[in-house]
Amino acid sequence: MYHKLSFIAFLLFAQVATVAAQTNHASLVNPFIGTGGHGHTYPGASMPFGMMQLSPDTRLEGWDGCGGYHYSDSLMYGFSHTHLSGTGIPDYCDVLVMPFTGEVHWNNSEYRSPFSHSEEKAEPGYYEVLLNKHNILAKLTTATRSGMHEYTFEKAGEGKILLDLRHRDVVLESSLEIVNDYEVRGMRRSKSWAENQGVYFHIKFDKPIKNYGIALNDTLKTGVKAADGLNVKSYFSFDLKADKKLKMKIGISGVSMENALLNLNAEIPGFDFEEVKKAAHTAWNRELGKIDIKGGTHDQQVAFYTALYHTSLSPNTYTDVNGDYRGTDLKVHTIEKGTYYSVFSLWDTHRALHPLHTIINRARTTDWINTFLTQYQQGGMLPVWELSGNETFCMIGYHSVPVIADAYQKGIRGFDAGLALEAMTDYAESDRFGHRQYIRQGYVSNDVDHESASKTVEYAYDDWCIAQMANWLGKKDISETYLLRAQNYKNLFDYNNRFIRGKVQGFWYAPFQASEVNNFYTEGNAWHYSFTAQQDLSGLIKLYGGKEQTAQKLEELFTTSEGLSGRDQSDVTGLIGQYAHGNEPSHHMAYLFDYVGKPWRTQELVHQICTEFYPNQPDGLIGNEDCGQMSAWFVFSAMGFYPVTPGSGVYAIGTPLFTEMKIHMENGKTFTVSAPSASGKKIYINKITLNGKVKNETYFHHEDLAKGGSLTFEMTDKPNKQLGTLEGQMPYTAIAEGDFVAVPYFNMDNFKFQDSLQVDIMSMTEGAEIFYSLNGGQFETYATPFWVKETAKVEAYVKRGAVNSPTVAQQFYLLPNDKTIEVLSEVYPMYTAGGNGALIDGIIGTENWKAGQWQSYYDQDFEAVIDLKTERPIKRVAVHVLQDVSPWIVYPESVTFETSNDGKIFTPLTAVKNTVPKEMIAAEVQFLGAAVNVKARYVKVKAKTGGKLPPSHESAGNPSHLFVDEVVVEY
């Protein structure tokens, strides 16, 4: 249910804009969009790509508190000066300030204030709210590295400010110093997502401090003007004049308190709040004015400009006004030219946000790439997910690579291209996250690294981008190497069911369900990654059997009634069939109908997504905003085109939402997209003209856009099923197969057996031979399936002409048949290890529980009975268990064993207590058991759950998983 009252102030403000005055683009931004649901945005003040995000905090923890604010809340803790826009992990919210009157309270549950959305307003660069507890009107605005607070208290007299340096994440160190009667400075170094994030600040008040107090560990210290510790707070009181106002301005820096003061003095020299607010408004109008739109509904225009606003909040300036910044080596450096940035959510933003800025922010794009290269030089690698000088290694791939390649392809050349290629290949040749196996074997398997299927297909795309860059620079040998690797996605394509599937060793993981969200995929399932070959869509279409078969598979993706299964993944939202718009891997998929000659279907789906998933409401983002990517999709799609394959310079055509869109570029050119008759009913394109010439292709090139000109769509209410259906009219990407030969695969359901197993090896390469070896022996030609009767290692490769595929290896296991197991507990469906037989198969699992070898029992004890089939002299009993506390896996508290000869009456045998504390961080395994001397047929094992997660855990108090891999009974 939407809270419509919240928008009274916003709508009254926005609706004063007439059609003739719509150049006030900032008036069409609603910063509350995304603050509800799972958008994780913040409503406060910031400048385009600014260092400071001055915004209210209403939530201290939890996934939906990542941005510090959630629309469903009614209590406010104060205003902090750094925030992340739409991330799925919390951080920032540094240096909290809260105005108050009366007695000081150090506990946030006491100093927080109720507020109402009806008394709240937000626009770009400005935020205000009435704090009901003491009836204080708070107004906030910002410059790039600094900001200003203006508080209007209920009455003249005494007003107070609370400063809390302990707020939110774990403090590593903090300090505070009263400089003089008007100024305070300090620093805060903390740990959350970033392991070592520091912010320095300098505050100036427009009135002298009358009284103050500094508290350490919530205890007031008398007679001190400075303090440092892990819990530093302070208050300041002021004499308020007749206007009842107090103004406070603050500069921040990642380098030093001195630089924070430099930033403040340079950007906000005085205390004129309205002047700072006006400058922010002007800056936002300039940024948002890079795209002018006409047509559509008012709500659609608000959704568009809010999306454009969200795409301009990050990356964030990380350079001080004197050029200083803190690098990824956490040392201070000075930039010689341009601006150094931070906050690169590249797994998300390489798809649409960065391609958008190659159009409207080319100079900034140059700075971002130079930041990448500086991070490579100073920190030893290109960024993956960099945050305040910390590489978090969040998400997968090396997606700074496509950002660089896409920019270079589009003529952005203000960086050292040779150094860029060096940095690209340095990461791609590293031993991080399964790379060595990927290079050697052509794919990552889950026994080597988790989320292996997703990593394989995304590494392949990144490698294609490296190949393109190398080719442009004349490095043919490098280009050829990476073009082969760019086809590695084929090694995980299962011909039998036409899905990208994960492997353990050389074997498809089973049982397989395409809808299952599991550890073979990154925040998704097989549906979400089986269309991830943007670099070689022609090759993928061939694997599916042709364009018609691919279209059928795409149609099934969008229309299946099958729901999600497996792990509960909050990111996988916005479902149309199995398409999940709430998470990035799906974002290009609606456009793939263009590639198979059915652009009308793309038009239907894009219009549906634009109109259903981007409403002008607090929950107007269907998933995490992810630093602008969710909004960048909408900006592109509303304009009628999308970059399916960044690095190719090609835009696939969708359907425009507005009647006219003008893109104003830095080169002074304007590209106009016109669709005069576009409406809610006329969503189909009947005819396309580019610069006055009829165009039958459902794509165009970036160079067409960059030169300026016009793209005109004739819209209709019926699909034109002849447009874009012929070869040459459809967009495409293709890689010449060259010497690529896909690895062989085992066409079987299981690699464990009793008695014997027939091994069936197949190849997807026509006319190729398969060679295999058994237990390290000589390779021989494979002709027909063969039998194994003992535990054995089979290796195989495919040979086509003079070219061999990589060699794959698979261990086949002869299972013991001297016992059976009956599990009396309910296995957690996400982690079944393929069945209960896995608990007595003699295969001991490793700490890599994501390989699928472990069973989980969630919020319950584990109990099972082993039947040895006859009475036997038992020498040892044990259970093999795992602990990895961060993902909620905890050792059992204790394990008891009982024996029986009739399976009904059991006698206690032995008990073992776990001695490893829950606070141990690293994943580890152990046997809990003992040597015994008893004769029995049945053994009952009971492992008592480890209970709730410990207080040190971010999800403290929640139930834990008990992971079991093997029950051992030796005789």
PDB file of C-alpha atoms in Angstrom, residues 157-344:
ATOM      1  CA  GLY A 157      16.813  30.963  23.731  1.00  0.00           C
ATOM      2  CA  GLU A 158      18.971  27.895  23.888  1.00  0.00           C
ATOM      3  CA  GLY A 159      19.423  25.451  20.997  1.00  0.00           C
ATOM      4  CA  LYS A 160      21.677  22.449  21.003  1.00  0.00           C
ATOM      5  CA  ILE A 161      23.479  20.140  18.588  1.00  0.00           C
ATOM      6  CA  LEU A 162      24.454  16.536  19.263  1.00  0.00           C
ATOM      7  CA  LEU A 163      27.434  15.061  17.401  1.00  0.00           C
ATOM      8  CA  ASP A 164      27.655  11.236  17.403  1.00  0.00           C
ATOM      9  CA  LEU A 165      30.826   9.615  16.019  1.00  0.00           C
ATOM     10  CA  ARG A 166      29.755   6.104  17.041  1.00  0.00           C
ATOM     11  CA  HIS A 167      26.653   6.069  14.827  1.00  0.00           C
ATOM     12  CA  ARG A 168      26.108   2.958  12.645  1.00  0.00           C
ATOM     13  CA  ASP A 169      29.107   0.813  11.712  1.00  0.00           C
ATOM     14  CA  VAL A 170      32.021  -0.468  13.825  1.00  0.00           C
ATOM     15  CA  VAL A 171      34.382   2.318  14.873  1.00  0.00           C
ATOM     16  CA  LEU A 172      38.104   1.594  14.638  1.00  0.00           C
ATOM     17  CA  GLU A 173      39.143   5.019  15.887  1.00  0.00           C
ATOM     18  CA  SER A 174      37.601   8.443  16.228  1.00  0.00           C
ATOM     19  CA  SER A 175      38.549  11.805  17.638  1.00  0.00           C
ATOM     20  CA  LEU A 176      37.032  15.197  18.315  1.00  0.00           C
ATOM     21  CA  GLU A 177      38.613  18.577  19.027  1.00  0.00           C
ATOM     22  CA  ILE A 178      37.041  21.941  19.845  1.00  0.00           C
ATOM     23  CA  VAL A 179      39.155  24.391  17.874  1.00  0.00           C
ATOM     24  CA  ASN A 180      37.613  27.643  19.128  1.00  0.00           C
ATOM     25  CA  ASP A 181      34.223  29.088  20.051  1.00  0.00           C
ATOM     26  CA  TYR A 182      32.921  28.570  16.511  1.00  0.00           C
ATOM     27  CA  GLU A 183      34.738  25.505  15.173  1.00  0.00           C
ATOM     28  CA  VAL A 184      34.998  21.780  15.821  1.00  0.00           C
ATOM     29  CA  ARG A 185      36.968  19.187  13.932  1.00  0.00           C
ATOM     30  CA  GLY A 186      37.591  15.459  14.082  1.00  0.00           C
ATOM     31  CA  MET A 187      37.823  12.166  12.295  1.00  0.00           C
ATOM     32  CA  ARG A 188      36.226   8.747  12.180  1.00  0.00           C
ATOM     33  CA  ARG A 189      37.720   5.501  10.927  1.00  0.00           C
ATOM     34  CA  SER A 190      35.331   2.590  10.756  1.00  0.00           C
ATOM     35  CA  LYS A 191      34.737  -0.896   9.443  1.00  0.00           C
ATOM     36  CA  SER A 192      31.686  -2.191   7.652  1.00  0.00           C
ATOM     37  CA  TRP A 193      31.683  -3.118   3.967  1.00  0.00           C
ATOM     38  CA  ALA A 194      34.958  -1.253   3.590  1.00  0.00           C
ATOM     39  CA  GLU A 195      37.440  -2.717   6.048  1.00  0.00           C
ATOM     40  CA  ASN A 196      39.159   0.603   6.739  1.00  0.00           C
ATOM     41  CA  GLN A 197      37.131   3.661   5.792  1.00  0.00           C
ATOM     42  CA  GLY A 198      38.122   7.053   7.115  1.00  0.00           C
ATOM     43  CA  VAL A 199      36.464  10.442   7.002  1.00  0.00           C
ATOM     44  CA  TYR A 200      37.783  13.717   8.396  1.00  0.00           C
ATOM     45  CA  PHE A 201      35.618  16.739   9.087  1.00  0.00           C
ATOM     46  CA  HIS A 202      35.697  20.390  10.079  1.00  0.00           C
ATOM     47  CA  ILE A 203      32.573  22.151  11.387  1.00  0.00           C
ATOM     48  CA  LYS A 204      31.844  25.871  11.685  1.00  0.00           C
ATOM     49  CA  PHE A 205      28.825  27.381  13.447  1.00  0.00           C
ATOM     50  CA  ASP A 206      27.408  30.839  12.731  1.00  0.00           C
ATOM     51  CA  LYS A 207      27.048  31.474  16.476  1.00  0.00           C
ATOM     52  CA  PRO A 208      29.566  30.998  19.274  1.00  0.00           C
ATOM     53  CA  ILE A 209      29.397  27.844  21.333  1.00  0.00           C
ATOM     54  CA  LYS A 210      27.892  28.747  24.689  1.00  0.00           C
ATOM     55  CA  ASN A 211      28.400  25.402  26.435  1.00  0.00           C
ATOM     56  CA  TYR A 212      29.603  22.010  25.354  1.00  0.00           C
ATOM     57  CA  GLY A 213      30.199  18.540  26.654  1.00  0.00           C
ATOM     58  CA  ILE A 214      32.251  15.597  25.382  1.00  0.00           C
ATOM     59  CA  ALA A 215      31.335  12.032  26.291  1.00  0.00           C
ATOM     60  CA  LEU A 216      33.465   8.911  26.118  1.00  0.00           C
ATOM     61  CA  ASN A 217      31.531   5.656  26.232  1.00  0.00           C
ATOM     62  CA  ASP A 218      28.416   7.731  26.947  1.00  0.00           C
ATOM     63  CA  THR A 219      29.952   9.241  30.074  1.00  0.00           C
ATOM     64  CA  LEU A 220      30.394  13.006  30.179  1.00  0.00           C
ATOM     65  CA  LYS A 221      33.995  14.140  30.680  1.00  0.00           C
ATOM     66  CA  THR A 222      34.489  17.497  32.370  1.00  0.00           C
ATOM     67  CA  GLY A 223      37.141  20.011  31.496  1.00  0.00           C
ATOM     68  CA  VAL A 224      38.208  18.444  28.173  1.00  0.00           C
ATOM     69  CA  LYS A 225      38.259  20.064  24.733  1.00  0.00           C
ATOM     70  CA  ALA A 226      39.426  16.994  22.848  1.00  0.00           C
ATOM     71  CA  ALA A 227      38.893  13.271  23.031  1.00  0.00           C
ATOM     72  CA  ASP A 228      39.545  10.117  21.112  1.00  0.00           C
ATOM     73  CA  GLY A 229      38.174   6.595  21.424  1.00  0.00           C
ATOM     74  CA  LEU A 230      35.687   4.147  19.975  1.00  0.00           C
ATOM     75  CA  ASN A 231      32.591   5.909  21.315  1.00  0.00           C
ATOM     76  CA  VAL A 232      32.990   9.673  21.156  1.00  0.00           C
ATOM     77  CA  LYS A 233      29.980  11.971  21.313  1.00  0.00           C
ATOM     78  CA  SER A 234      29.484  15.628  22.138  1.00  0.00           C
ATOM     79  CA  TYR A 235      26.913  18.352  22.434  1.00  0.00           C
ATOM     80  CA  PHE A 236      27.063  22.091  21.861  1.00  0.00           C
ATOM     81  CA  SER A 237      24.606  24.726  23.021  1.00  0.00           C
ATOM     82  CA  PHE A 238      24.000  28.163  21.509  1.00  0.00           C
ATOM     83  CA  ASP A 239      22.077  31.340  22.297  1.00  0.00           C
ATOM     84  CA  LEU A 240      19.371  31.696  19.673  1.00  0.00           C
ATOM     85  CA  LYS A 241      18.282  35.133  18.548  1.00  0.00           C
ATOM     86  CA  ALA A 242      14.805  36.212  17.532  1.00  0.00           C
ATOM     87  CA  ASP A 243      14.991  34.334  14.246  1.00  0.00           C
ATOM     88  CA  LYS A 244      15.505  31.100  16.273  1.00  0.00           C
ATOM     89  CA  LYS A 245      17.987  29.864  13.649  1.00  0.00           C
ATOM     90  CA  LEU A 246      21.311  28.107  13.944  1.00  0.00           C
ATOM     91  CA  LYS A 247      23.482  27.457  10.907  1.00  0.00           C
ATOM     92  CA  MET A 248      26.237  24.925  10.724  1.00  0.00           C
ATOM     93  CA  LYS A 249      28.528  24.154   7.797  1.00  0.00           C
ATOM     94  CA  ILE A 250      30.868  21.200   7.455  1.00  0.00           C
ATOM     95  CA  GLY A 251      33.624  20.094   5.121  1.00  0.00           C
ATOM     96  CA  ILE A 252      34.750  16.500   4.800  1.00  0.00           C
ATOM     97  CA  SER A 253      37.830  14.787   3.387  1.00  0.00           C
ATOM     98  CA  GLY A 254      39.260  11.305   3.040  1.00  0.00           C
ATOM     99  CA  VAL A 255      42.734  12.722   3.699  1.00  0.00           C
ATOM    100  CA  SER A 256      42.906  14.992   6.757  1.00  0.00           C
ATOM    101  CA  MET A 257      41.120  17.483   8.987  1.00  0.00           C
ATOM    102  CA  GLU A 258      43.199  20.234   7.404  1.00  0.00           C
ATOM    103  CA  ASN A 259      41.912  19.279   3.976  1.00  0.00           C
ATOM    104  CA  ALA A 260      38.355  19.152   5.280  1.00  0.00           C
ATOM    105  CA  LEU A 261      38.783  22.807   6.290  1.00  0.00           C
ATOM    106  CA  LEU A 262      40.280  23.645   2.893  1.00  0.00           C
ATOM    107  CA  ASN A 263      37.273  22.056   1.182  1.00  0.00           C
ATOM    108  CA  LEU A 264      34.853  23.951   3.388  1.00  0.00           C
ATOM    109  CA  ASN A 265      36.501  27.337   2.976  1.00  0.00           C
ATOM    110  CA  ALA A 266      36.799  26.942  -0.783  1.00  0.00           C
ATOM    111  CA  GLU A 267      33.224  25.820  -1.379  1.00  0.00           C
ATOM    112  CA  ILE A 268      31.146  27.546   1.318  1.00  0.00           C
ATOM    113  CA  PRO A 269      33.019  30.646   2.495  1.00  0.00           C
ATOM    114  CA  GLY A 270      29.989  32.240   4.165  1.00  0.00           C
ATOM    115  CA  PHE A 271      26.761  31.253   5.889  1.00  0.00           C
ATOM    116  CA  ASP A 272      24.245  32.149   3.178  1.00  0.00           C
ATOM    117  CA  PHE A 273      22.129  28.991   3.109  1.00  0.00           C
ATOM    118  CA  GLU A 274      19.966  30.117   0.194  1.00  0.00           C
ATOM    119  CA  GLU A 275      23.044  30.880  -1.895  1.00  0.00           C
ATOM    120  CA  VAL A 276      24.417  27.365  -1.388  1.00  0.00           C
ATOM    121  CA  LYS A 277      20.992  25.863  -2.101  1.00  0.00           C
ATOM    122  CA  LYS A 278      20.645  27.931  -5.273  1.00  0.00           C
ATOM    123  CA  ALA A 279      24.096  26.855  -6.489  1.00  0.00           C
ATOM    124  CA  ALA A 280      23.158  23.211  -5.939  1.00  0.00           C
ATOM    125  CA  HIS A 281      19.881  23.714  -7.790  1.00  0.00           C
ATOM    126  CA  THR A 282      21.716  25.330 -10.694  1.00  0.00           C
ATOM    127  CA  ALA A 283      24.272  22.522 -10.837  1.00  0.00           C
ATOM    128  CA  TRP A 284      21.531  19.915 -10.929  1.00  0.00           C
ATOM    129  CA  ASN A 285      19.584  21.720 -13.620  1.00  0.00           C
ATOM    130  CA  ARG A 286      22.750  21.837 -15.696  1.00  0.00           C
ATOM    131  CA  GLU A 287      23.338  18.095 -15.213  1.00  0.00           C
ATOM    132  CA  LEU A 288      19.743  17.050 -15.763  1.00  0.00           C
ATOM    133  CA  GLY A 289      19.403  19.381 -18.750  1.00  0.00           C
ATOM    134  CA  LYS A 290      21.731  17.167 -20.759  1.00  0.00           C
ATOM    135  CA  ILE A 291      18.571  15.340 -21.829  1.00  0.00           C
ATOM    136  CA  ASP A 292      15.347  17.210 -22.634  1.00  0.00           C
ATOM    137  CA  ILE A 293      12.092  15.290 -22.959  1.00  0.00           C
ATOM    138  CA  LYS A 294       8.579  16.054 -24.109  1.00  0.00           C
ATOM    139  CA  GLY A 295       5.432  14.004 -23.863  1.00  0.00           C
ATOM    140  CA  GLY A 296       4.459  11.176 -21.601  1.00  0.00           C
ATOM    141  CA  THR A 297       2.548  11.644 -18.368  1.00  0.00           C
ATOM    142  CA  HIS A 298       3.701  13.838 -15.506  1.00  0.00           C
ATOM    143  CA  ASP A 299       4.579  10.763 -13.453  1.00  0.00           C
ATOM    144  CA  GLN A 300       6.616   9.345 -16.334  1.00  0.00           C
ATOM    145  CA  GLN A 301       8.548  12.607 -16.637  1.00  0.00           C
ATOM    146  CA  VAL A 302       9.213  12.530 -12.893  1.00  0.00           C
ATOM    147  CA  ALA A 303      10.338   8.909 -13.137  1.00  0.00           C
ATOM    148  CA  PHE A 304      12.682   9.817 -15.997  1.00  0.00           C
ATOM    149  CA  TYR A 305      14.360  12.810 -14.376  1.00  0.00           C
ATOM    150  CA  THR A 306      14.584  11.025 -11.042  1.00  0.00           C
ATOM    151  CA  ALA A 307      16.305   8.174 -12.837  1.00  0.00           C
ATOM    152  CA  LEU A 308      18.695  10.606 -14.514  1.00  0.00           C
ATOM    153  CA  TYR A 309      19.282  12.181 -11.094  1.00  0.00           C
ATOM    154  CA  HIS A 310      20.080   8.790  -9.574  1.00  0.00           C
ATOM    155  CA  THR A 311      22.559   8.068 -12.380  1.00  0.00           C
ATOM    156  CA  SER A 312      24.407  11.253 -11.399  1.00  0.00           C
ATOM    157  CA  LEU A 313      24.945  10.570  -7.697  1.00  0.00           C
ATOM    158  CA  SER A 314      27.910   8.239  -8.057  1.00  0.00           C
ATOM    159  CA  PRO A 315      30.794   7.549  -8.580  1.00  0.00           C
ATOM    160  CA  ASN A 316      31.759  10.120  -5.962  1.00  0.00           C
ATOM    161  CA  THR A 317      34.433  12.782  -6.061  1.00  0.00           C
ATOM    162  CA  TYR A 318      37.274  11.655  -3.785  1.00  0.00           C
ATOM    163  CA  THR A 319      39.757  14.446  -4.517  1.00  0.00           C
ATOM    164  CA  ASP A 320      40.065  17.418  -2.193  1.00  0.00           C
ATOM    165  CA  VAL A 321      40.215  20.941  -3.620  1.00  0.00           C
ATOM    166  CA  ASN A 322      44.031  20.838  -3.468  1.00  0.00           C
ATOM    167  CA  GLY A 323      44.176  17.575  -5.469  1.00  0.00           C
ATOM    168  CA  ASP A 324      44.863  15.278  -2.515  1.00  0.00           C
ATOM    169  CA  TYR A 325      43.144  11.890  -2.244  1.00  0.00           C
ATOM    170  CA  ARG A 326      43.599   8.596  -0.425  1.00  0.00           C
ATOM    171  CA  GLY A 327      44.453   5.807  -2.841  1.00  0.00           C
ATOM    172  CA  THR A 328      43.770   2.095  -2.748  1.00  0.00           C
ATOM    173  CA  ASP A 329      47.097   1.670  -0.974  1.00  0.00           C
ATOM    174  CA  LEU A 330      45.432   3.839   1.719  1.00  0.00           C
ATOM    175  CA  LYS A 331      48.229   6.390   1.325  1.00  0.00           C
ATOM    176  CA  VAL A 332      47.765  10.046   0.478  1.00  0.00           C
ATOM    177  CA  HIS A 333      48.542  11.116  -3.093  1.00  0.00           C
ATOM    178  CA  THR A 334      48.045  14.259  -5.156  1.00  0.00           C
ATOM    179  CA  ILE A 335      46.448  14.109  -8.577  1.00  0.00           C
ATOM    180  CA  GLU A 336      48.095  16.090 -11.354  1.00  0.00           C
ATOM    181  CA  LYS A 337      45.102  16.451 -13.642  1.00  0.00           C
ATOM    182  CA  GLY A 338      41.386  15.800 -13.426  1.00  0.00           C
ATOM    183  CA  THR A 339      39.451  14.351 -10.516  1.00  0.00           C
ATOM    184  CA  TYR A 340      39.948  11.098  -8.635  1.00  0.00           C
ATOM    185  CA  TYR A 341      36.757   9.203  -7.776  1.00  0.00           C
ATOM    186  CA  SER A 342      35.513   6.459  -5.488  1.00  0.00           C
ATOM    187  CA  VAL A 343      32.501   4.100  -5.246  1.00  0.00           C
ATOM    188  CA  PHE A 344      32.607   1.878  -8.330  1.00  0.00           C
TER     189      PHE A 344
END
